């Protein structure tokens, strides 16, 4: 292992049984990892740099969107800055610009490492990144120009979607090649999730584009297709990449294997089985066949099975090592995201029940639920992955531990405050909407304090994102620390010195 890859606590002793063969094997593995990382350097950094740029733009749009929720007259005379355009522009930039690109970049590196083979045709991935950026840029301009499709998380006009599909074809071609030429042996848990994500996304995106734009379905079926896509984009695309990354990062940092391979298998296959049936629970009391909504509610409840198995697996893997979160940036972000995944799933079950859905339907509670999955879970895991992967690509360590801590606390507190404001505000909003004695205008006033609190939380997230982008820029320009050890959040204490 290279010095940068040692567990945070070194073994207490080195046995005399270490042989020349062991040393040779370690040296060979070290060279293999170096070659693999070198082969992935350009495409992964292209995806990461693009993702960070979109993150900053999406953050600006998010702040503007949040402010317009309680100050609707702000720049209301500018057509392309109206809420109906800024809100979908923000969401699509974050979904396809930030989240998808950082997820693909992380998946590239993980797959190369786990397949134990150098990356073939890296320029194919660079071309894919170029087309993906083009698709997001064209789609953003289309939305701001008023050419939105009007479908949730599918607002990019069809010509932008076509560019994205070309880009993804280039990317998934690489994924197939990489797995085809993998080193023979064990297929890791992370590979299951990443392969699933790469196969599920084109199915979701392609099928939805056909059913809504190529050979469009009619009437209320359009809403059902839209919500099926939105929910499964969150579960099968972002969720799979996030869980796969967590399954790699947690054991890697603490230096021990995953607690149970069998629990991991149960978690993956039940996740694949039940997640695809969800989405229709967003349409409770709508003009849809009862069996469709009931099936989605049941499937959402059954997702507790993969949630419980994954959560138990992560907890048992971390048992006895939670103190290492004091030192490791990757571990701190990833564990936060893993916990948020459990909370996200539990909240999803609660708000999908008919009694609760009828109460919070069409409120900010569903927005809070989406932020819980997209930010508190997925984005935090991606931040943790970048803190681990980037130093191995640029040959430098993160320069300032203080900036990493500021990024974490600003992001963690900002995300928790935003989700709390939206969930609680959504419940209050639902209560007032169901109060027949209040006019609609009066019922909307109760949500305003919570929307202002959301804008405040957005300021914390903005600080975190600016700090992270600055620190990432330092790494990209080769100004990181030339050190042999990772950047620890706190100085390491002697073994047995107090409790962490």
Coordinates of C-alpha atoms in Angstrom, one line a residue:
X1 CA 0.0 0.0 0.0
X2 CA 1.2 3.5 -0.7
X3 CA 1.6 5.8 2.4
X4 CA -1.5 7.7 1.3
X5 CA -3.6 4.5 1.5
X6 CA -2.7 3.3 4.9
X7 CA -5.5 2.8 7.4
X8 CA -5.7 5.7 9.9
X9 CA -4.3 3.5 12.6
X10 CA -1.2 1.4 11.7
X11 CA -1.0 -2.2 12.8
X12 CA 0.4 -2.5 16.4
X13 CA 3.2 -4.8 15.2
X14 CA 4.6 -6.3 12.1
X15 CA 5.1 -10.1 12.4
X16 CA 8.4 -11.7 11.5
X17 CA 6.5 -13.9 9.0
X18 CA 6.6 -11.1 6.4
X19 CA 8.5 -12.6 3.5
X20 CA 10.1 -11.3 0.4
X21 CA 7.2 -12.7 -1.5
X22 CA 4.8 -10.5 0.5
X23 CA 6.9 -7.4 -0.2
X24 CA 7.1 -8.3 -3.9
X25 CA 3.3 -8.7 -4.0
X26 CA 2.8 -5.4 -2.3
X27 CA 5.1 -3.7 -4.7
X28 CA 3.3 -5.2 -7.7
X29 CA -0.1 -4.1 -6.3
X30 CA 1.3 -0.6 -5.7
X31 CA 2.5 -0.3 -9.3
X32 CA -0.8 -1.7 -10.6
X33 CA -2.8 0.9 -8.7
X34 CA -0.5 3.7 -9.9
X35 CA -1.0 2.6 -13.5
X36 CA -4.7 2.3 -13.1
X37 CA -5.0 5.8 -11.5
X38 CA -2.8 7.3 -14.2
X39 CA -5.1 5.8 -16.9
X40 CA -8.2 7.4 -15.3
X41 CA -6.6 10.7 -14.4
X42 CA -7.7 12.8 -17.4
X43 CA -11.3 11.6 -17.8
X44 CA -12.1 11.6 -14.1
X45 CA -10.7 15.1 -13.5
X46 CA -12.6 16.3 -16.6
X47 CA -15.9 15.0 -15.1
X48 CA -15.0 16.3 -11.6
X49 CA -14.0 19.8 -12.9
X50 CA -17.2 20.0 -15.0
X51 CA -19.3 18.9 -12.0
X52 CA -17.8 21.5 -9.7
X53 CA -18.5 24.3 -12.2
X54 CA -22.1 23.1 -12.6
X55 CA -22.4 22.9 -8.8
X56 CA -21.5 26.6 -8.4
X57 CA -23.9 27.6 -11.1
X58 CA -26.6 25.4 -9.6
X59 CA -26.0 26.9 -6.2
X60 CA -26.5 30.4 -7.5
X61 CA -29.7 29.4 -9.2
X62 CA -30.8 27.6 -6.0
X63 CA -30.3 30.7 -3.9
X64 CA -32.2 32.9 -6.4
X65 CA -35.0 30.3 -6.6
X66 CA -35.3 30.1 -2.8
X67 CA -35.5 33.9 -2.4
X68 CA -38.2 34.2 -5.1
X69 CA -40.4 31.8 -3.1
X70 CA -40.8 34.5 -0.4
X71 CA -40.0 37.6 -2.6
X72 CA -41.8 36.8 -5.8
X73 CA -41.6 40.3 -7.2
X74 CA -37.8 40.2 -7.4
X75 CA -36.8 40.8 -11.0
X76 CA -40.3 39.7 -12.1
X77 CA -40.1 41.9 -15.2
X78 CA -37.3 39.7 -16.7
X79 CA -38.9 36.8 -18.4
X80 CA -36.0 34.4 -18.2
X81 CA -35.6 35.0 -14.5
X82 CA -39.2 34.1 -13.5
X83 CA -39.7 31.3 -11.0
X84 CA -41.2 29.0 -13.6
X85 CA -37.9 29.1 -15.5
X86 CA -35.3 29.5 -12.7
X87 CA -36.6 26.6 -10.6
X88 CA -36.4 23.9 -13.4
X89 CA -33.1 25.4 -14.6
X90 CA -31.7 25.0 -11.0
X91 CA -33.0 21.4 -10.6
X92 CA -31.8 20.2 -14.0
X93 CA -28.3 21.8 -13.6
X94 CA -28.0 20.0 -10.2
X95 CA -29.3 16.7 -11.5
X96 CA -27.5 16.4 -14.8
X97 CA -24.7 18.9 -14.4
X98 CA -23.4 18.3 -10.9
X99 CA -24.9 15.0 -9.6
X100 CA -24.6 13.0 -12.8
X101 CA -21.2 14.2 -13.7
X102 CA -19.6 13.7 -10.3
X103 CA -21.3 10.3 -10.1
X104 CA -19.9 9.2 -13.5
X105 CA -16.5 10.5 -12.6
X106 CA -16.5 8.5 -9.3
X107 CA -17.9 5.4 -11.0
X108 CA -15.0 5.5 -13.6
X109 CA -12.4 5.5 -11.0
X110 CA -14.1 2.8 -8.8
X111 CA -14.7 0.5 -11.8
X112 CA -11.1 0.8 -13.0
X113 CA -9.8 0.0 -9.5
X114 CA -12.2 -2.9 -8.9
X115 CA -11.8 -4.4 -12.3
X116 CA -8.0 -4.1 -11.7
X117 CA -7.2 -3.1 -15.2
X118 CA -6.1 0.2 -16.8
X119 CA -8.7 2.3 -18.5
X120 CA -9.2 1.6 -22.2
X121 CA -9.9 4.4 -24.7
X122 CA -9.9 7.3 -22.2
X123 CA -10.6 9.8 -25.0
X124 CA -13.9 8.1 -25.5
X125 CA -14.9 9.2 -22.0
X126 CA -13.5 12.7 -22.5
X127 CA -15.6 13.0 -25.6
X128 CA -18.6 11.7 -23.6
X129 CA -17.9 14.4 -21.0
X130 CA -17.8 17.1 -23.7
X131 CA -21.1 16.0 -25.2
X132 CA -22.7 15.8 -21.7
X133 CA -21.6 19.3 -20.9
X134 CA -23.0 20.5 -24.3
X135 CA -26.3 18.8 -23.6
X136 CA -26.7 20.4 -20.1
X137 CA -25.7 23.8 -21.5
X138 CA -28.1 23.6 -24.4
X139 CA -30.8 22.3 -22.1
X140 CA -30.2 25.2 -19.6
X141 CA -30.5 27.8 -22.4
X142 CA -33.7 26.1 -23.6
X143 CA -35.3 26.3 -20.2
X144 CA -34.4 29.9 -19.7
X145 CA -35.6 30.8 -23.1
X146 CA -39.1 29.3 -22.3
X147 CA -38.7 26.0 -24.2
X148 CA -39.2 23.8 -21.2
X149 CA -41.1 20.5 -21.6
X150 CA -43.0 21.1 -18.3
X151 CA -42.3 17.6 -16.9
X152 CA -40.7 17.3 -13.5
X153 CA -36.9 16.7 -13.8
X154 CA -37.3 16.3 -17.6
X155 CA -37.6 20.0 -18.4
X156 CA -34.7 19.9 -20.9
X157 CA -36.1 20.2 -24.5
X158 CA -35.9 17.1 -26.7
X159 CA -32.9 18.4 -28.7
X160 CA -30.8 18.7 -25.4
X161 CA -32.0 15.2 -24.3
X162 CA -30.7 13.8 -27.7
X163 CA -27.3 15.2 -27.0
X164 CA -27.2 13.7 -23.5
X165 CA -28.2 10.4 -24.9
X166 CA -25.3 10.5 -27.4
X167 CA -23.0 11.4 -24.5
X168 CA -24.2 8.5 -22.4
X169 CA -23.8 6.1 -25.2
X170 CA -20.1 6.9 -25.3
X171 CA -19.8 6.6 -21.5
X172 CA -21.7 3.3 -21.2
X173 CA -19.6 1.8 -24.1
X174 CA -16.6 2.4 -21.9
X175 CA -18.3 0.7 -18.9
X176 CA -19.0 -2.4 -20.9
X177 CA -15.5 -2.5 -22.2
X178 CA -14.0 -2.1 -18.7
X179 CA -16.1 -4.9 -17.2
X180 CA -15.4 -7.1 -20.3
X181 CA -11.6 -6.8 -19.7
X182 CA -11.6 -7.0 -15.9
X183 CA -9.1 -9.1 -14.1
X184 CA -10.7 -12.5 -13.4
X185 CA -11.9 -13.0 -9.8
X186 CA -14.4 -11.8 -7.3
X187 CA -17.0 -9.2 -8.4
X188 CA -17.3 -6.7 -5.6
X189 CA -20.4 -5.2 -4.1
X190 CA -19.6 -1.8 -5.4
X191 CA -19.5 -3.2 -9.0
X192 CA -23.0 -4.6 -8.6
X193 CA -24.4 -1.2 -7.8
X194 CA -22.3 0.6 -10.5
X195 CA -23.2 -1.8 -13.2
X196 CA -26.8 -1.6 -12.2
X197 CA -26.7 2.2 -12.4
X198 CA -25.1 2.1 -15.8
X199 CA -27.8 -0.2 -17.2
X200 CA -30.8 1.4 -15.4
X201 CA -30.2 5.0 -16.5
X202 CA -30.5 4.5 -20.3
X203 CA -33.6 2.3 -19.7
X204 CA -35.2 5.0 -17.5
X205 CA -34.2 8.0 -19.7
X206 CA -34.8 6.3 -23.0
X207 CA -38.1 4.8 -22.1
X208 CA -39.4 8.0 -20.7
X209 CA -38.3 10.1 -23.7
X210 CA -40.2 7.6 -26.0
X211 CA -43.4 7.6 -23.9
X212 CA -43.5 11.4 -23.4
X213 CA -42.0 12.9 -26.6
X214 CA -41.5 10.3 -29.4
X215 CA -44.7 8.3 -29.1
X216 CA -46.5 10.2 -26.3
X217 CA -49.0 8.5 -24.1
X218 CA -52.2 10.4 -23.5
X219 CA -53.9 12.0 -20.5
X220 CA -53.1 11.1 -17.0
X221 CA -50.6 8.4 -18.1
X222 CA -48.2 11.3 -18.8
X223 CA -48.1 12.1 -15.1
X224 CA -47.6 8.5 -14.1
X225 CA -44.6 8.1 -16.5
X226 CA -43.1 11.4 -15.2
X227 CA -43.3 10.4 -11.6
X228 CA -42.0 6.9 -12.3
X229 CA -39.0 8.4 -14.0
X230 CA -38.4 11.0 -11.3
X231 CA -38.5 8.6 -8.4
X232 CA -36.4 6.0 -10.1
X233 CA -33.8 8.5 -11.2
X234 CA -33.3 9.2 -7.6
X235 CA -33.3 5.5 -6.5
X236 CA -31.8 3.5 -9.4
X237 CA -29.3 6.1 -10.8
X238 CA -28.1 8.4 -8.0
X239 CA -29.0 5.9 -5.2
X240 CA -27.0 3.0 -6.8
X241 CA -23.9 5.2 -7.4
X242 CA -24.1 6.6 -3.9
X243 CA -24.5 3.2 -2.2
X244 CA -21.8 1.6 -4.4
X245 CA -19.4 4.4 -3.4
X246 CA -20.2 4.1 0.3
X247 CA -19.6 0.3 0.1
X248 CA -16.1 1.0 -1.2
X249 CA -15.1 4.0 0.8
X250 CA -16.0 2.9 4.3
X251 CA -14.1 -0.4 4.3
X252 CA -11.2 1.2 2.4
X253 CA -10.6 4.0 4.8
X254 CA -10.8 1.9 8.0
X255 CA -8.8 -1.0 6.5
X256 CA -11.2 -3.9 7.1
X257 CA -13.6 -5.8 4.8
X258 CA -17.4 -5.3 4.6
X259 CA -19.1 -7.0 7.5
X260 CA -21.3 -9.4 5.5
X261 CA -21.3 -10.3 1.8
X262 CA -24.6 -12.1 2.2
X263 CA -26.3 -9.0 3.7
X264 CA -24.9 -7.0 0.8
X265 CA -26.4 -9.4 -1.7
X266 CA -29.8 -9.3 0.0
X267 CA -29.6 -5.5 0.1
X268 CA -28.7 -5.2 -3.6
X269 CA -31.3 -7.6 -5.0
X270 CA -34.2 -6.3 -2.9
X271 CA -33.2 -2.8 -3.8
X272 CA -33.3 -3.7 -7.5
X273 CA -36.6 -5.5 -7.1
X274 CA -38.6 -2.9 -5.1
X275 CA -37.1 0.4 -6.1
X276 CA -38.3 0.1 -9.8
X277 CA -42.0 -0.1 -8.6
X278 CA -42.0 3.2 -6.8
X279 CA -43.2 6.5 -8.1
X280 CA -46.9 6.2 -8.3
X281 CA -47.3 7.0 -4.5
X282 CA -46.8 10.6 -5.5
X283 CA -50.3 10.4 -7.2
X284 CA -52.4 9.3 -4.2
X285 CA -56.1 10.3 -4.7
X286 CA -55.4 11.1 -8.4
X287 CA -57.4 9.8 -11.3
X288 CA -55.4 6.6 -11.6
X289 CA -56.1 2.9 -11.3
X290 CA -56.0 2.0 -7.6
X291 CA -53.7 -0.9 -8.1
X292 CA -50.9 1.3 -9.6
X293 CA -50.8 3.5 -6.5
X294 CA -51.2 0.6 -4.1
X295 CA -48.4 -1.3 -5.7
X296 CA -46.0 1.7 -5.5
X297 CA -46.9 2.3 -1.8
X298 CA -46.3 -1.4 -1.1
X299 CA -43.0 -1.3 -2.9
X300 CA -41.9 1.8 -1.1
X301 CA -42.7 0.1 2.2
X302 CA -40.7 -3.0 1.1
X303 CA -37.6 -0.8 0.5
X304 CA -37.2 -1.0 4.2
X305 CA -35.6 -4.4 3.6
X306 CA -32.6 -3.1 1.6
X307 CA -32.4 0.0 3.8
X308 CA -32.2 -2.2 7.0
X309 CA -29.6 -4.6 5.5
X310 CA -27.4 -1.9 4.0
X311 CA -27.6 0.2 7.2
X312 CA -26.8 -2.9 9.4
X313 CA -23.9 -3.8 7.1
X314 CA -22.4 -0.3 7.2
X315 CA -22.9 -0.1 11.0
X316 CA -21.2 -3.4 11.7
X317 CA -18.4 -2.6 9.4
X318 CA -17.8 0.7 11.2
X319 CA -18.2 -0.9 14.7
X320 CA -15.2 0.0 16.8
X321 CA -14.0 2.5 14.2
X322 CA -16.4 5.4 14.6
X323 CA -13.6 7.4 16.2
X324 CA -11.8 7.5 12.9
X325 CA -14.4 10.0 11.7
X326 CA -12.5 12.5 13.8
X327 CA -9.6 12.3 11.3
X328 CA -10.8 11.2 7.9
X329 CA -12.6 13.6 5.6
X330 CA -13.8 10.7 3.4
X331 CA -15.2 8.8 6.3
X332 CA -16.9 11.8 7.9
X333 CA -18.8 12.8 4.7
X334 CA -19.5 9.2 3.7
X335 CA -20.9 8.1 7.0
X336 CA -23.1 11.2 7.2
X337 CA -24.4 10.3 3.7
X338 CA -25.0 6.7 4.7
X339 CA -27.0 7.8 7.8
X340 CA -29.0 10.3 5.6
X341 CA -29.9 7.4 3.2
X342 CA -31.6 5.6 6.1
X343 CA -33.5 8.7 7.1
X344 CA -34.4 9.4 3.5
X345 CA -35.9 6.0 3.1
X346 CA -37.9 6.1 6.3
X347 CA -39.3 9.6 5.4
X348 CA -40.2 8.2 2.0
X349 CA -42.2 5.4 3.5
X350 CA -44.0 7.8 5.9
X351 CA -45.0 10.3 3.3
X352 CA -46.1 7.6 0.8
X353 CA -48.8 6.2 3.2
X354 CA -52.3 7.3 2.0
X355 CA -53.2 9.0 5.2
X356 CA -50.0 11.1 5.3
X357 CA -49.8 11.6 1.5
X358 CA -53.2 13.2 1.5
X359 CA -52.0 15.6 4.1
X360 CA -48.6 16.7 2.6
X361 CA -49.5 16.3 -1.1
X362 CA -48.5 19.4 -3.1
X363 CA -46.5 20.9 -0.2
X364 CA -42.8 21.7 0.4
X365 CA -42.5 18.3 2.3
X366 CA -41.8 16.5 -1.0
X367 CA -39.2 19.1 -1.9
X368 CA -37.5 18.4 1.5
X369 CA -37.7 14.7 0.8
X370 CA -35.9 15.2 -2.6
X371 CA -33.2 17.3 -1.0
X372 CA -32.7 14.6 1.7
X373 CA -31.9 12.1 -1.0
X374 CA -30.1 14.2 -3.5
X375 CA -28.0 16.3 -1.1
X376 CA -27.8 14.8 2.4
X377 CA -27.3 11.3 1.0
X378 CA -25.9 11.4 -2.5
X379 CA -24.0 14.7 -2.6
X380 CA -22.3 14.1 0.8
X381 CA -21.1 10.7 -0.3
X382 CA -19.8 12.2 -3.5
X383 CA -17.9 14.8 -1.6
X384 CA -16.4 12.1 0.6
X385 CA -15.4 10.1 -2.5
X386 CA -13.7 13.2 -4.1
X387 CA -11.7 13.8 -1.0
X388 CA -10.3 10.2 -1.4
X389 CA -9.9 10.0 -5.1
X390 CA -8.6 13.4 -6.2
X391 CA -5.2 13.2 -4.3
X392 CA -4.6 9.8 -6.0
X393 CA -5.1 11.5 -9.4
X394 CA -3.1 14.7 -8.9
X395 CA -0.3 13.3 -6.7
X396 CA -0.9 15.9 -4.0
X397 CA -2.8 15.9 -0.7
X398 CA -5.5 18.4 0.2
X399 CA -3.8 21.5 1.5
X400 CA -6.0 22.8 4.3
X401 CA -7.7 20.6 6.9
X402 CA -9.5 23.7 8.2
X403 CA -11.2 24.2 4.8
X404 CA -12.4 20.6 4.7
X405 CA -13.9 21.0 8.2
X406 CA -15.5 24.3 7.2
X407 CA -16.9 22.6 4.1
X408 CA -18.3 19.7 6.1
X409 CA -20.0 21.7 8.8
X410 CA -21.4 24.3 6.4
X411 CA -22.8 21.5 4.2
X412 CA -24.1 19.3 7.1
X413 CA -25.8 22.2 9.0
X414 CA -27.0 23.8 5.8
X415 CA -28.6 20.5 4.6
X416 CA -30.1 19.6 7.9
X417 CA -31.6 23.1 8.4
X418 CA -33.0 23.1 4.8
X419 CA -34.6 19.7 5.1
X420 CA -36.0 20.5 8.5
X421 CA -37.5 23.8 7.3
X422 CA -39.1 22.1 4.2
X423 CA -40.4 19.0 6.1
X424 CA -41.9 20.9 9.0
X425 CA -43.1 23.7 6.8
X426 CA -44.7 21.2 4.5
X427 CA -46.7 19.7 7.4
X428 CA -47.8 23.1 8.5
X429 CA -48.7 24.0 4.9
X430 CA -50.7 20.7 4.5
X431 CA -52.6 21.4 7.8
X432 CA -53.7 24.8 6.6
X433 CA -54.5 23.7 3.1
X434 CA -56.8 21.1 4.6
X435 CA -58.5 23.8 6.8
X436 CA -61.7 24.7 5.1
X437 CA -62.1 27.9 7.1
X438 CA -59.0 29.4 5.6
X439 CA -58.8 30.9 2.1
X440 CA -56.1 29.7 -0.2
X441 CA -54.2 32.9 0.2
X442 CA -54.3 32.6 4.0
X443 CA -53.2 29.0 3.9
X444 CA -50.0 29.9 2.0
X445 CA -48.9 32.5 4.5
X446 CA -48.0 29.9 7.1
X447 CA -45.1 28.6 4.9
X448 CA -43.3 31.9 4.6
X449 CA -41.2 31.7 7.8
X450 CA -40.0 28.3 6.8
X451 CA -39.1 29.5 3.3
X452 CA -37.0 32.3 4.8
X453 CA -35.3 29.7 6.9
X454 CA -34.6 27.7 3.8
X455 CA -32.9 30.7 2.2
X456 CA -30.7 31.0 5.3
X457 CA -29.7 27.4 5.0
X458 CA -28.9 28.0 1.4
X459 CA -26.3 30.6 2.5
X460 CA -24.6 27.9 4.6
X461 CA -24.5 25.5 1.6
X462 CA -23.2 28.3 -0.6
X463 CA -20.3 28.9 1.8
X464 CA -19.5 25.2 1.8
X465 CA -19.6 24.9 -2.0
X466 CA -17.4 28.0 -2.5
X467 CA -14.9 26.7 0.0
X468 CA -14.9 23.2 -1.7
X469 CA -14.5 24.7 -5.2
X470 CA -11.6 26.9 -4.1
X471 CA -9.9 23.9 -2.4
X472 CA -10.5 21.7 -5.5
X473 CA -9.0 24.4 -7.7
X474 CA -5.9 24.4 -5.6
X475 CA -5.6 20.7 -6.2
X476 CA -6.2 21.0 -9.9
X477 CA -3.4 23.6 -10.3
X478 CA -1.0 21.3 -8.5
X479 CA -0.8 23.4 -5.3
X480 CA -1.7 20.7 -2.9
X481 CA 0.6 19.4 -0.1
X482 CA 3.5 17.3 -1.3
X483 CA 3.1 14.9 1.6
X484 CA 3.3 11.1 2.2
X485 CA 0.2 11.0 4.5
X486 CA -3.4 12.0 3.9
X487 CA -4.8 15.3 5.1
X488 CA -6.3 14.5 8.5
X489 CA -9.0 16.7 10.0
X490 CA -7.3 16.7 13.4
X491 CA -3.8 15.7 14.6
X492 CA -3.6 12.0 15.3
X493 CA -3.5 11.2 19.0
X494 CA -1.3 8.4 20.4
X495 CA -2.9 5.0 20.6
X496 CA -5.0 4.7 23.8
X497 CA -5.0 8.4 24.4
X498 CA -8.5 9.1 25.7
X499 CA -11.6 8.3 23.7
X500 CA -12.5 9.8 20.3

